[in-house]
mmCIF file of C-alpha atoms (C1' of nucleotides) in Angstrom:
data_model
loop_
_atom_site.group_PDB
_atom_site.id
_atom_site.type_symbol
_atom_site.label_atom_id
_atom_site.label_comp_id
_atom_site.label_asym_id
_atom_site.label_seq_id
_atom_site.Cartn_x
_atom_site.Cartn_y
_atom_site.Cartn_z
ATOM 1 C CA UNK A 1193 -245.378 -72.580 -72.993
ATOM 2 C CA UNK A 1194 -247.134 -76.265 -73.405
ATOM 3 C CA UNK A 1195 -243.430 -76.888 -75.483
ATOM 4 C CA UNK A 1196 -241.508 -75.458 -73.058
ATOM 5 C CA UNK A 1197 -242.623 -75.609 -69.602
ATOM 6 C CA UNK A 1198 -244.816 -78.909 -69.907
ATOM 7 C CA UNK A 1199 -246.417 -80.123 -66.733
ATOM 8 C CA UNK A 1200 -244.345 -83.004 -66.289
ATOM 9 C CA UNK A 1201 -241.270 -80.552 -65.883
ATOM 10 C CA UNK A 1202 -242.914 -78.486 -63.601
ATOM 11 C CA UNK A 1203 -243.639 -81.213 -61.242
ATOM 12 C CA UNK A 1204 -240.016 -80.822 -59.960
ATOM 13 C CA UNK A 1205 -238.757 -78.696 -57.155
ATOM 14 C CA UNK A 1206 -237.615 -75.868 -59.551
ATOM 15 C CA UNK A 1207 -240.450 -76.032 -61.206
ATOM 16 C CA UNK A 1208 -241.944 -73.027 -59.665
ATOM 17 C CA UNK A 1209 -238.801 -70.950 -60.008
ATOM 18 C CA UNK A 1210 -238.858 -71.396 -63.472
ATOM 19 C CA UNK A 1211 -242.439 -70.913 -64.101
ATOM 20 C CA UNK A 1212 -241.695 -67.589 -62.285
ATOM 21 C CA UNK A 1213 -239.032 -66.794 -64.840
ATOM 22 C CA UNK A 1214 -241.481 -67.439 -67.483
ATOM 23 C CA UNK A 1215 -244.617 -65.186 -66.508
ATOM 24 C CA UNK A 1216 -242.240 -62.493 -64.848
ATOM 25 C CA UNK A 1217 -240.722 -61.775 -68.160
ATOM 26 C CA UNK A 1218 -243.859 -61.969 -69.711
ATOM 27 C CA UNK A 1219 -242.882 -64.719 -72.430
ATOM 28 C CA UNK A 1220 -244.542 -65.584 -75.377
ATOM 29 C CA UNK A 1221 -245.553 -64.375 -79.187
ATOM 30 C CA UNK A 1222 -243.482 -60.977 -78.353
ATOM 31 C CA UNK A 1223 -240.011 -62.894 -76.782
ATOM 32 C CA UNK A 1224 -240.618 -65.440 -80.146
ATOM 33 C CA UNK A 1225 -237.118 -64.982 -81.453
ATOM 34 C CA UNK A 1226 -235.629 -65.393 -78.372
ATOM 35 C CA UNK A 1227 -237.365 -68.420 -77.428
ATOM 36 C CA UNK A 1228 -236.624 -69.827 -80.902
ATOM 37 C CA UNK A 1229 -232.799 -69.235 -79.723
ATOM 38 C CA UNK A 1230 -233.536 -71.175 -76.362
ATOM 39 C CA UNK A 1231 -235.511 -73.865 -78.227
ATOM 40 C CA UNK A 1232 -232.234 -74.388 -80.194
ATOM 41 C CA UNK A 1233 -230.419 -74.285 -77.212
ATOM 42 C CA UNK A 1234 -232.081 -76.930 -75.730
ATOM 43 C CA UNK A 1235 -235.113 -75.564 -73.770
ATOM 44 C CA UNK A 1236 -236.281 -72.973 -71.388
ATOM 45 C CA UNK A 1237 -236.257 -75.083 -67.922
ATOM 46 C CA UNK A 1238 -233.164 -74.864 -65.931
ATOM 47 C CA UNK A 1239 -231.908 -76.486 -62.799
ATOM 48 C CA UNK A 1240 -230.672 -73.334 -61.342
ATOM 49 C CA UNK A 1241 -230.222 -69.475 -61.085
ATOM 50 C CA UNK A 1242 -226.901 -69.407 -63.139
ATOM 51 C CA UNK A 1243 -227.592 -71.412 -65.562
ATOM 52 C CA UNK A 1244 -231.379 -69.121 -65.730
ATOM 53 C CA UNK A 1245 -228.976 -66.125 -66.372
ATOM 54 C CA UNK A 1246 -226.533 -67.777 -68.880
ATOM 55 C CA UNK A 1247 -229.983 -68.422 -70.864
ATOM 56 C CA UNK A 1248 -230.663 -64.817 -70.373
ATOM 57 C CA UNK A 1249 -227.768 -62.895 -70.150
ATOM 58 C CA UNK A 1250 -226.396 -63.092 -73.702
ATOM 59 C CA UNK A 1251 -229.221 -62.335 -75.810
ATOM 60 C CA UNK A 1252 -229.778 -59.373 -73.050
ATOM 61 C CA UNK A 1253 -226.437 -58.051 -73.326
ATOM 62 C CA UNK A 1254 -226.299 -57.848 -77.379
ATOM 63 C CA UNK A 1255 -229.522 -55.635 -76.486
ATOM 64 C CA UNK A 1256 -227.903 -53.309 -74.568
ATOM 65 C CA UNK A 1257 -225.125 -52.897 -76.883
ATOM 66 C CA UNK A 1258 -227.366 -52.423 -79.851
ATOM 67 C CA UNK A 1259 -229.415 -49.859 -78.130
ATOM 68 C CA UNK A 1260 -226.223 -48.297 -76.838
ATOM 69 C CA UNK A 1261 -225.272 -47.871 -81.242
ATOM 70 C CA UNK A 1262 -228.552 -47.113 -82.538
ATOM 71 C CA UNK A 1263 -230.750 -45.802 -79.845
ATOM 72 C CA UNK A 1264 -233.909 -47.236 -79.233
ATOM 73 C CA UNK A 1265 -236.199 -48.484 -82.033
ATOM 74 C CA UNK A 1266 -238.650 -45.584 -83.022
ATOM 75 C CA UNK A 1267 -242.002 -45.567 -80.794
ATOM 76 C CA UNK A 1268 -239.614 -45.891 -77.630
ATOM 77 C CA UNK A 1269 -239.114 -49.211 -77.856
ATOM 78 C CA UNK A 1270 -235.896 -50.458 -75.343
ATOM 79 C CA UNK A 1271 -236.424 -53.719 -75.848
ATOM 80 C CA UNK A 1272 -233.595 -54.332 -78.398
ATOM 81 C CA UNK A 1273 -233.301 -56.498 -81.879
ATOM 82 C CA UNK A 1274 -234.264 -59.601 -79.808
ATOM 83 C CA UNK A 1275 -236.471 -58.876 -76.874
ATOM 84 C CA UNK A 1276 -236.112 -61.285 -74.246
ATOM 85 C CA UNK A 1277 -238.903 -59.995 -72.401
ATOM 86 C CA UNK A 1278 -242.172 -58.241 -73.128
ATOM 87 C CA UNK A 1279 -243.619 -55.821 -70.387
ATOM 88 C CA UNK A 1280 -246.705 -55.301 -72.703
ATOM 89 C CA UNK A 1281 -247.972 -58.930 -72.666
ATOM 90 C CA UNK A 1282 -251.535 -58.113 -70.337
ATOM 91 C CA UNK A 1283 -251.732 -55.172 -73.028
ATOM 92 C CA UNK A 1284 -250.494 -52.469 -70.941
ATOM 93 C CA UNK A 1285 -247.176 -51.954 -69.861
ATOM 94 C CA UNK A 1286 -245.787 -52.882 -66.531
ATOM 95 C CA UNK A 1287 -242.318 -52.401 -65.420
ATOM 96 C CA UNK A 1288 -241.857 -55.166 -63.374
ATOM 97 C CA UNK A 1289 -242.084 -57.423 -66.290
ATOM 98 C CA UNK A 1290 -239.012 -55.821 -67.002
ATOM 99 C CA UNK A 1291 -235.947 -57.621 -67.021
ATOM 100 C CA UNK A 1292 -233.781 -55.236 -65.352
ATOM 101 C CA UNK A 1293 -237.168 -53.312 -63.450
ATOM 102 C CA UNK A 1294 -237.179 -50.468 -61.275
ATOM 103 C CA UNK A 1295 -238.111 -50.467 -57.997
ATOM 104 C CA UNK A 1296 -239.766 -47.674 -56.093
ATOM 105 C CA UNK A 1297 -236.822 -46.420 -54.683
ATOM 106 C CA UNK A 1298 -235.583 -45.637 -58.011
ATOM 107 C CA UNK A 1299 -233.620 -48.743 -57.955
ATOM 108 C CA UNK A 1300 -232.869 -50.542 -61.259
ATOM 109 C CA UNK A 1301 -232.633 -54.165 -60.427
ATOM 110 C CA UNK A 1302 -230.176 -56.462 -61.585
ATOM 111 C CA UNK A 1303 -230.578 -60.061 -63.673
ATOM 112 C CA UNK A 1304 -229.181 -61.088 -60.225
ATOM 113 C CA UNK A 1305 -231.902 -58.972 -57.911
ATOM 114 C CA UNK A 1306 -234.606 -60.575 -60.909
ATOM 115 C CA UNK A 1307 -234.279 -64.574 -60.635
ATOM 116 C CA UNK A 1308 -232.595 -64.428 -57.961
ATOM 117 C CA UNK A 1309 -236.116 -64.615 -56.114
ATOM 118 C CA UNK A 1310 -237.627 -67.543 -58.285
ATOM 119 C CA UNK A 1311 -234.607 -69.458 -57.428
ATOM 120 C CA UNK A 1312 -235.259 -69.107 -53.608
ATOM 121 C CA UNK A 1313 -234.977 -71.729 -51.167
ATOM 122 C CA UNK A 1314 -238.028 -70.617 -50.049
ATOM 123 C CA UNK A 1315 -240.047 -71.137 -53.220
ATOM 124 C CA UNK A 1316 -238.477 -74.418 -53.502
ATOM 125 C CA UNK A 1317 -239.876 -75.766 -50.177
ATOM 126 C CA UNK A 1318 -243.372 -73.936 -50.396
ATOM 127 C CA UNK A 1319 -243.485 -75.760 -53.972
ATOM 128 C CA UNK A 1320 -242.650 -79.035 -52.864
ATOM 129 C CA UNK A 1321 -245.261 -78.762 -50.071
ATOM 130 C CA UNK A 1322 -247.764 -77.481 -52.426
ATOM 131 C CA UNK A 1323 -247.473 -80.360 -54.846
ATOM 132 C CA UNK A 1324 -247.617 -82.860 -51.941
ATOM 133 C CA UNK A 1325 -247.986 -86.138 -53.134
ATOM 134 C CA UNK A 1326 -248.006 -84.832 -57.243
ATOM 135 C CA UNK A 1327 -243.850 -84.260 -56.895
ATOM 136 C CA UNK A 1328 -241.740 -86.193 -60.019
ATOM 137 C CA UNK A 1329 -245.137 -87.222 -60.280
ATOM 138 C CA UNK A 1330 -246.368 -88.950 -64.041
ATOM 139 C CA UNK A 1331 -249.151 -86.072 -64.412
ATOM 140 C CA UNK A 1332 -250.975 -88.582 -67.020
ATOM 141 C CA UNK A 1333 -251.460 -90.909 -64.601
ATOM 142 C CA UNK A 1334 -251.792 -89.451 -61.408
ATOM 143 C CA UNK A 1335 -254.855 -90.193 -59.916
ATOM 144 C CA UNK A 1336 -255.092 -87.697 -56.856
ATOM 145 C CA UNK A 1337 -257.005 -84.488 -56.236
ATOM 146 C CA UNK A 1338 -255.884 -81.064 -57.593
ATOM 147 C CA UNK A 1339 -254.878 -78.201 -55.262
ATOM 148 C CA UNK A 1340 -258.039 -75.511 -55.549
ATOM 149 C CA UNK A 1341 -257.449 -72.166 -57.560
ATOM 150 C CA UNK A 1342 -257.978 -70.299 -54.539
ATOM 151 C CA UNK A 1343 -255.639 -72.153 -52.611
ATOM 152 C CA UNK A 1344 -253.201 -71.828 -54.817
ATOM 153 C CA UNK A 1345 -253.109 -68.159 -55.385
ATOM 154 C CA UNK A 1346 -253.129 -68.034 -51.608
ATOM 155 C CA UNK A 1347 -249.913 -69.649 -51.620
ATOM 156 C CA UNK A 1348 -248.459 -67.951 -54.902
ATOM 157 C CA UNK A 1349 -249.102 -64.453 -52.741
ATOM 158 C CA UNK A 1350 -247.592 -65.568 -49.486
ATOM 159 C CA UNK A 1351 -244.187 -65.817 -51.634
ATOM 160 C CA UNK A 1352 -244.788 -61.854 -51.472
ATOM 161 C CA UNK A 1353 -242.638 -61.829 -54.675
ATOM 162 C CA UNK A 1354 -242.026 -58.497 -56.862
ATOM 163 C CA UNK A 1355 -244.621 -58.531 -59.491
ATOM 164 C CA UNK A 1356 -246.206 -61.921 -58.171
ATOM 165 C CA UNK A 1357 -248.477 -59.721 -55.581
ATOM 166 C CA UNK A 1358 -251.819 -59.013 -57.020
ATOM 167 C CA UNK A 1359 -252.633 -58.448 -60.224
ATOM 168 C CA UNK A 1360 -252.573 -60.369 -63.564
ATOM 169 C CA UNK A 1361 -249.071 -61.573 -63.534
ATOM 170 C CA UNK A 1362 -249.887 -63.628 -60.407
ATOM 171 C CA UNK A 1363 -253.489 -64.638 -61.868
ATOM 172 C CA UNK A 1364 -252.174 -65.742 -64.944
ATOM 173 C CA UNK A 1365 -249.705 -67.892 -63.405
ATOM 174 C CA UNK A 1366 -251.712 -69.521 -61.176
ATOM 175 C CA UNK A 1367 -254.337 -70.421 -64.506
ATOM 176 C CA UNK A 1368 -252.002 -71.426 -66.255
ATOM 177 C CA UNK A 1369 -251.039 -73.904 -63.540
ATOM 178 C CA UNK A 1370 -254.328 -74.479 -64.081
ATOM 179 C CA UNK A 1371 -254.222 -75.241 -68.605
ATOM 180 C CA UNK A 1372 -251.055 -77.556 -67.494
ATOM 181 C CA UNK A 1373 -253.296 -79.920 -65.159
ATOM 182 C CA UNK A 1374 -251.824 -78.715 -61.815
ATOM 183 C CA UNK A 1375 -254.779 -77.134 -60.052
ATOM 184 C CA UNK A 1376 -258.165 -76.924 -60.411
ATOM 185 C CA UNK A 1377 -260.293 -75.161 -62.748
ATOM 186 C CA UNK A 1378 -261.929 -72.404 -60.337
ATOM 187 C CA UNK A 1379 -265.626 -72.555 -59.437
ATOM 188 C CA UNK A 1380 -267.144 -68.980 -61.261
ATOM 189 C CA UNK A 1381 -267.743 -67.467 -57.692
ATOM 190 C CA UNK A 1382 -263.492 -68.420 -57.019
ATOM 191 C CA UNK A 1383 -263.150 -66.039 -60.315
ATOM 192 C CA UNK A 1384 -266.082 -63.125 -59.396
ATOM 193 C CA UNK A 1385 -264.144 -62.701 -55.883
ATOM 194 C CA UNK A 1386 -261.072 -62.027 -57.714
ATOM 195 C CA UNK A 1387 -262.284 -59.603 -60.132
ATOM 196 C CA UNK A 1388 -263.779 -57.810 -57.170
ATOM 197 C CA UNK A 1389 -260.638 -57.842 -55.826
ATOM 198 C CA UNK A 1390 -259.363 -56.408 -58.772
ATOM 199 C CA UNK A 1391 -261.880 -53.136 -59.082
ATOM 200 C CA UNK A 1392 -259.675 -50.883 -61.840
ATOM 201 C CA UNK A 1393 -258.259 -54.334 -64.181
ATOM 202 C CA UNK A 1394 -260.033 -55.309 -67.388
ATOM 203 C CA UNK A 1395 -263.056 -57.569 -65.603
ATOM 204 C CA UNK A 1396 -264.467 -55.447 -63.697
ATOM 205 C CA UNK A 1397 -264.628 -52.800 -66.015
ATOM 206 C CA UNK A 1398 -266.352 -54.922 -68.165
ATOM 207 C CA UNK A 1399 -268.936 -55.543 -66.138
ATOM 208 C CA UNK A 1400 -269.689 -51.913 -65.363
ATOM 209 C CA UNK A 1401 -269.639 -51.185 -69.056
ATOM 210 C CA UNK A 1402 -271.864 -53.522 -69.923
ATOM 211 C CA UNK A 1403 -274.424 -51.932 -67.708
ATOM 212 C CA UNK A 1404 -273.885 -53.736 -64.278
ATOM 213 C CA UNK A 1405 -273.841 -51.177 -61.016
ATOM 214 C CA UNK A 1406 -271.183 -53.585 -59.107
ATOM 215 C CA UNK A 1407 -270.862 -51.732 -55.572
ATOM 216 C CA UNK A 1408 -270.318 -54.697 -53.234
ATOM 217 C CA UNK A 1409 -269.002 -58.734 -53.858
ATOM 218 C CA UNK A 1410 -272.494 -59.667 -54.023
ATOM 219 C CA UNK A 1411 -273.134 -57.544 -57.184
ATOM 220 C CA UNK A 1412 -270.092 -58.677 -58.982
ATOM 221 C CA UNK A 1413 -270.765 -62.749 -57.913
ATOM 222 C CA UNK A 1414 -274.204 -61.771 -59.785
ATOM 223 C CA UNK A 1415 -273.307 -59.652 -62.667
ATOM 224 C CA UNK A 1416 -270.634 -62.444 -63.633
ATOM 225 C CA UNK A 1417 -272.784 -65.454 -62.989
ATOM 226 C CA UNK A 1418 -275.471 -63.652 -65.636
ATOM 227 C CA UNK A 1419 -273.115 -63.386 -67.985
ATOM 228 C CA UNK A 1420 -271.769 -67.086 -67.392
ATOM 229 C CA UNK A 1421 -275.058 -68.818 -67.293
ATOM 230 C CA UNK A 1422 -276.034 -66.645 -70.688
ATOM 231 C CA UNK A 1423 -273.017 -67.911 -72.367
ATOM 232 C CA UNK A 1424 -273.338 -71.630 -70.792
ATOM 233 C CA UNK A 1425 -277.180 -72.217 -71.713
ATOM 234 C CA UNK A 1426 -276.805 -71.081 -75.276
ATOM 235 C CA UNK A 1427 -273.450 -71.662 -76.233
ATOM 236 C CA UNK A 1428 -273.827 -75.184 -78.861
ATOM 237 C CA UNK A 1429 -271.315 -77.334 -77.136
ATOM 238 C CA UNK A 1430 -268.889 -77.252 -80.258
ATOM 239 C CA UNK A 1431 -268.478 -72.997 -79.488
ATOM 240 C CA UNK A 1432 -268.048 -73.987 -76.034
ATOM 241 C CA UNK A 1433 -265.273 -76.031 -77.426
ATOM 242 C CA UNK A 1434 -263.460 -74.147 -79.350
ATOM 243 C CA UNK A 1435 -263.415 -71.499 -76.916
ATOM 244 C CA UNK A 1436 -262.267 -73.333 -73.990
ATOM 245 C CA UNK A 1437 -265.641 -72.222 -72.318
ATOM 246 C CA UNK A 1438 -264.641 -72.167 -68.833
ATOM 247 C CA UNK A 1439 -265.161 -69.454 -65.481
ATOM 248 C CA UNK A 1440 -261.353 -68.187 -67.308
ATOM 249 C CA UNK A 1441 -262.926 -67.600 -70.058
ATOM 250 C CA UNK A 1442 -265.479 -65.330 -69.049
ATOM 251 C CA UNK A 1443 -262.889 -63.541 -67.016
ATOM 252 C CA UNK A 1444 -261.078 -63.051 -70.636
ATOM 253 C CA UNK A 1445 -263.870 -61.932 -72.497
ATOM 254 C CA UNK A 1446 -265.113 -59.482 -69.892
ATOM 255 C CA UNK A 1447 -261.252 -57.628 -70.004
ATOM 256 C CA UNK A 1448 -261.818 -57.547 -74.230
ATOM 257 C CA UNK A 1449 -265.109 -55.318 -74.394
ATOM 258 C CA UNK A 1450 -263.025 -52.093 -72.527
ATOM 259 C CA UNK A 1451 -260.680 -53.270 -75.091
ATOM 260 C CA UNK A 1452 -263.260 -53.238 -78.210
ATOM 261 C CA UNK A 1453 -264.940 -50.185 -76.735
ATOM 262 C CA UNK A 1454 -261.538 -47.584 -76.725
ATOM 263 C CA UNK A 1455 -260.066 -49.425 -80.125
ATOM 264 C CA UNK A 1456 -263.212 -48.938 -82.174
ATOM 265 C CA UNK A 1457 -263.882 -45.011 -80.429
ATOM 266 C CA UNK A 1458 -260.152 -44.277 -80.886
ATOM 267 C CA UNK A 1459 -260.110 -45.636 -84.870
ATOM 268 C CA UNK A 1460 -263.104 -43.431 -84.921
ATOM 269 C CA UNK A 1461 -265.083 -46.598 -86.398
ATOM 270 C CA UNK A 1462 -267.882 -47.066 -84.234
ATOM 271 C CA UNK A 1463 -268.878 -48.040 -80.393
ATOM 272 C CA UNK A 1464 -269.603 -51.119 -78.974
ATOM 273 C CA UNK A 1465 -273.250 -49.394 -78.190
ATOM 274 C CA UNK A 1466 -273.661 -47.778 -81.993
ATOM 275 C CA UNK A 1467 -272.560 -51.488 -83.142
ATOM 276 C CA UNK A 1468 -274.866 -53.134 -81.210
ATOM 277 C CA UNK A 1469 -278.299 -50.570 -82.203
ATOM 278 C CA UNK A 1470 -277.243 -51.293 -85.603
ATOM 279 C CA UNK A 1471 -278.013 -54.876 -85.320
ATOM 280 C CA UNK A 1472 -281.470 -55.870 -86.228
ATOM 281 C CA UNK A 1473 -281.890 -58.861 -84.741
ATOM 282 C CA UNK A 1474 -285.421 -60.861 -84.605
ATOM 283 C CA UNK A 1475 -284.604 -62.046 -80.835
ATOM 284 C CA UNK A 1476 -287.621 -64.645 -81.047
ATOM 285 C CA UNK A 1477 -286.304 -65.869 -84.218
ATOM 286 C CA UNK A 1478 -282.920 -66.929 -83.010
ATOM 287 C CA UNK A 1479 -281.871 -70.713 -83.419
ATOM 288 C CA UNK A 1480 -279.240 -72.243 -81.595
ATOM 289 C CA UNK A 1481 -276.040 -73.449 -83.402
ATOM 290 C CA UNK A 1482 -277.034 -71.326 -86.704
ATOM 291 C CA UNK A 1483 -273.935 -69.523 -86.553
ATOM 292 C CA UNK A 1484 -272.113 -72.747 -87.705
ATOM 293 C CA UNK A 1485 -273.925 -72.497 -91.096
ATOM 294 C CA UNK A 1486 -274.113 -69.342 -91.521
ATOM 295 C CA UNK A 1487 -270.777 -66.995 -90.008
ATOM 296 C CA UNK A 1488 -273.352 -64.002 -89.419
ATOM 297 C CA UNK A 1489 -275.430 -65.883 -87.246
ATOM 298 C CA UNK A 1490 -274.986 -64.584 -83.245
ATOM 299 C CA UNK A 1491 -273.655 -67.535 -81.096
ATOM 300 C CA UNK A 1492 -276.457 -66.541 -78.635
ATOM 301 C CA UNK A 1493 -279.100 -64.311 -78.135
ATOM 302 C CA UNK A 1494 -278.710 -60.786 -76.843
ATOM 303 C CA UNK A 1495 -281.460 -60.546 -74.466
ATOM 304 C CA UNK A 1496 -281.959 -62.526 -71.148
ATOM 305 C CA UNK A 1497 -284.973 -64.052 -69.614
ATOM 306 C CA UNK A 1498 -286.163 -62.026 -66.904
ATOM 307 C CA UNK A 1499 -286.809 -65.098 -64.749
ATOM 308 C CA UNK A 1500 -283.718 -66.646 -65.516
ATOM 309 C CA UNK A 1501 -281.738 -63.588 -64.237
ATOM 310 C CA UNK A 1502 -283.897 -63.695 -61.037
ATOM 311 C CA UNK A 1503 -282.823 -67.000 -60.222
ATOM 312 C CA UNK A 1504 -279.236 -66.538 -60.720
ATOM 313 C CA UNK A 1505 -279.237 -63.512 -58.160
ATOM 314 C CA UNK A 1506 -281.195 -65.677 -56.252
ATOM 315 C CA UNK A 1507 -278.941 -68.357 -56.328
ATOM 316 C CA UNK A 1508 -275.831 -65.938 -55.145
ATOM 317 C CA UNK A 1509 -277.559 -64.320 -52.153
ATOM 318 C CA UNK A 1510 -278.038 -68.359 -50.868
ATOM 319 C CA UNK A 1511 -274.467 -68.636 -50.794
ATOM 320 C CA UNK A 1512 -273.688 -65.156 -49.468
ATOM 321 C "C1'" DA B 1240 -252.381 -54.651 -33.439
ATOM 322 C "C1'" DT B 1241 -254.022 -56.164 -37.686
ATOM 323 C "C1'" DA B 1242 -256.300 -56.309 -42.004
ATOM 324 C "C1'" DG B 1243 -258.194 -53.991 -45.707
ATOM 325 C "C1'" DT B 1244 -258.215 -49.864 -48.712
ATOM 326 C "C1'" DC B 1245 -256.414 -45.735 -50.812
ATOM 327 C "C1'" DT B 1246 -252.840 -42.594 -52.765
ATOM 328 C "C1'" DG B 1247 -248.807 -41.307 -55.073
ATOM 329 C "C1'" DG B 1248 -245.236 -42.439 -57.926
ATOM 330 C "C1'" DC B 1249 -242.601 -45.423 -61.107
ATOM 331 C "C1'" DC B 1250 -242.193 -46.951 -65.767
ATOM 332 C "C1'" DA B 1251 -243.188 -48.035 -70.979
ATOM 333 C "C1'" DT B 1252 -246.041 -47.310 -74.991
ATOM 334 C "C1'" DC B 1253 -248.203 -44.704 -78.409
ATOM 335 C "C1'" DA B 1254 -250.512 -40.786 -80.353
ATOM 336 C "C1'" DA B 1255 -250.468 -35.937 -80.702
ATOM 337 C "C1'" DT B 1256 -247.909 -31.938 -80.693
ATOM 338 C "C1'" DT B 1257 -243.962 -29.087 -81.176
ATOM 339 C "C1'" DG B 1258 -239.512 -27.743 -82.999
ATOM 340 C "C1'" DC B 1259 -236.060 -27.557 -86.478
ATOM 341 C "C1'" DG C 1109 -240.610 -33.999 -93.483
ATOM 342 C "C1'" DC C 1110 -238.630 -35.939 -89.625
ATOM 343 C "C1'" DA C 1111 -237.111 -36.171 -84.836
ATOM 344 C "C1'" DA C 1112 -237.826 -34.886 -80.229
ATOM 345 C "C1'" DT C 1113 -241.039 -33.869 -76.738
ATOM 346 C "C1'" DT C 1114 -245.278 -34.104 -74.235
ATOM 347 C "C1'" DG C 1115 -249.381 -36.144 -72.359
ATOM 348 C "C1'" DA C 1116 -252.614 -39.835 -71.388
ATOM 349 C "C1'" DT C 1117 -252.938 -44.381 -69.957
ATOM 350 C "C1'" DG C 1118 -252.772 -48.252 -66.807
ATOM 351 C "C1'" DG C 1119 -250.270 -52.259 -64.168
ATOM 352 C "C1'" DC C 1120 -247.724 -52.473 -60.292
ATOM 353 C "C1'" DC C 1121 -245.749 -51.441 -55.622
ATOM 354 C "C1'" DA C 1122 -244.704 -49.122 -51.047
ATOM 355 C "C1'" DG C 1123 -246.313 -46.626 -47.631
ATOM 356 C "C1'" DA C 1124 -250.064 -44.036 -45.600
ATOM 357 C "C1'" DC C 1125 -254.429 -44.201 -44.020
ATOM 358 C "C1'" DT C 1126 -258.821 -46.216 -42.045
ATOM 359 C "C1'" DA C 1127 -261.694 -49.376 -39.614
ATOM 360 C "C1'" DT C 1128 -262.250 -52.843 -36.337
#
DNA sequence: ATAGTCTGGCCATCAATTGC
DNA sequence: GCAATTGATGGCCAGACTAT
């Protein structure tokens, strides 16, 4: 994405549109191919909604007429020889990462009815306004204040655009907006309201599986902050580096341990909970940074200061 | 009237099952 | 032994429902 859709280009008026082309096609390692055929071609960005298709429309097409001759590839993949999208990218499948989605009304869209909406006057202007005084901008050496996090999924959902509503499409955009030195890195509490928000995704569920009773905002603001302040105190700062410690992050890492949990039960391997009885770990004997010596070495310890997880709560019902 | 929340249905994947 | 079918799963949306 950093090749293709740099910040620099997105600092124009279509930069938004094609940003939207990007996430709502779900781009990346499983579209490789066809993004090596648009690197070739000279680059993802385009100044306009044909010339979006004509990048599109080819590679699509040869699809459809190889599905059309050999059926779809075995484990119901549709996605042809050279998938051009990939409706699996957040892990599960969602149709409106679909090229050609359909809508509720049993509707199958058309690469017309798909970009058409990126390419929209109307997410032209609200993009120009939103980038303010940033527009065709140098972002290297552009002094000025970013837009919030909040703000700017506030604005990203007032476009009321198919698959840009809620959800991680939308959330993903807005941090990657975010990675590209846009907006600003949210504040932990921007990132606990969302997952709140959010009660059946990946987050959330994390949380309650890791033993957090999350009924109200307040809960959630806490559980996460625990977690973040665990992580932040003992984290060395070279993990924290390699990591990209940030409150994204931790919103990352809590949608893995669902993910751990059902692919260790459903290879019949272990739990996360039988994993983590196994370990025998001398809590009081646990140095910080070991785990650069030696690769068996926990980043952190696994238990939490009782007083330490008082004043984090404490800290959250201030603000509440 | 408006905002927030819930429900039902769509769709794609993948594993398990069934049929030939 | 292989292909076709079925079922579970979960992200997403529209429309219904609920509370204020």
């Amino acid at each position: 994405m950093q090749e293709h859709l740099p910040g620099s280009k997105l600092m124009a008026p279509k930069g938004l549109s094609n940003l939207l082309s990007w996430m709502g096609t779900g781009q990346g390692h499983g579209t490789k191919k066809f993004l090596d055929i648009v690197s070739a071609s000279g680059g993802f960005f385009q100044n306009d909604l044909d010339t979006m298709l004509a990048l599109f429309w080819p590679v699509h097409k040869d699809n459809i007429v190889d599905i059309s001759l050999h059926g779809p590839a075995s484990g119901g993949d549709k996605r042809g020889k050279v998938p051009v999208y990939d409706d699996t990218i957040w892990g599960q499948p969602s149709n409106y990462l679909n090229i050609t989605p359909t809508n509720a009304h049993g509707i199958t869209y058309t690469l017309e009815d798909k970009f058409g909406p990126y390419f929209a006057e109307e997410v032209q202007t609200t993009w120009v306004a939103w980038l303010g005084d940033l527009v065709n901008k140098d972002l290297a050496t552009h002094q000025g204040d970013r837009k919030s996090w909040t703000s700017t999924m506030d604005m990203m959902t007032a476009l009321n655009l198919l698959g840009f509503k809620a959800g991680l499409t939308v959330f993903q955009l807005v941090n990657s907006l975010v990675f590209l030195g846009l907006a600003k890195m949210p504040a932990s509490v921007e990132v606990a309201d969302w997952i709140y928000d959010h009660g059946t995704l990946g987050a959330y569920r994390g949380l309650q599986h890791l033993g957090f009773i999350c009924p109200d905002l307040g809960s959630v603001q806490s559980a996460y902050m625990i977690i973040y302040n665990h992580l932040h105190q003992f984290l060395t700062e070279d993990d924290k580096k390699i990591l990209g410690f940030s409150p994204i992050f931790v919103e990352h890492l809590l949608c893995k341990v669902v993910r751990w949990e059902s692919r260790l039960v459903e290879g019949k391997v272990s739990s996360l909970d039988k994993m983590a009885a196994s370990i025998d770990l001398p809590e009081e004997h646990w140095i910080s940074g070991k785990n650069k010596m030696d690769q068996l070495a926990f980043p952190f310890p696994f238990s939490s200061d009782p007083e330490e997880l008082k004043k984090t709560i404490a800290t959250i019902m201030k603000i509440q």
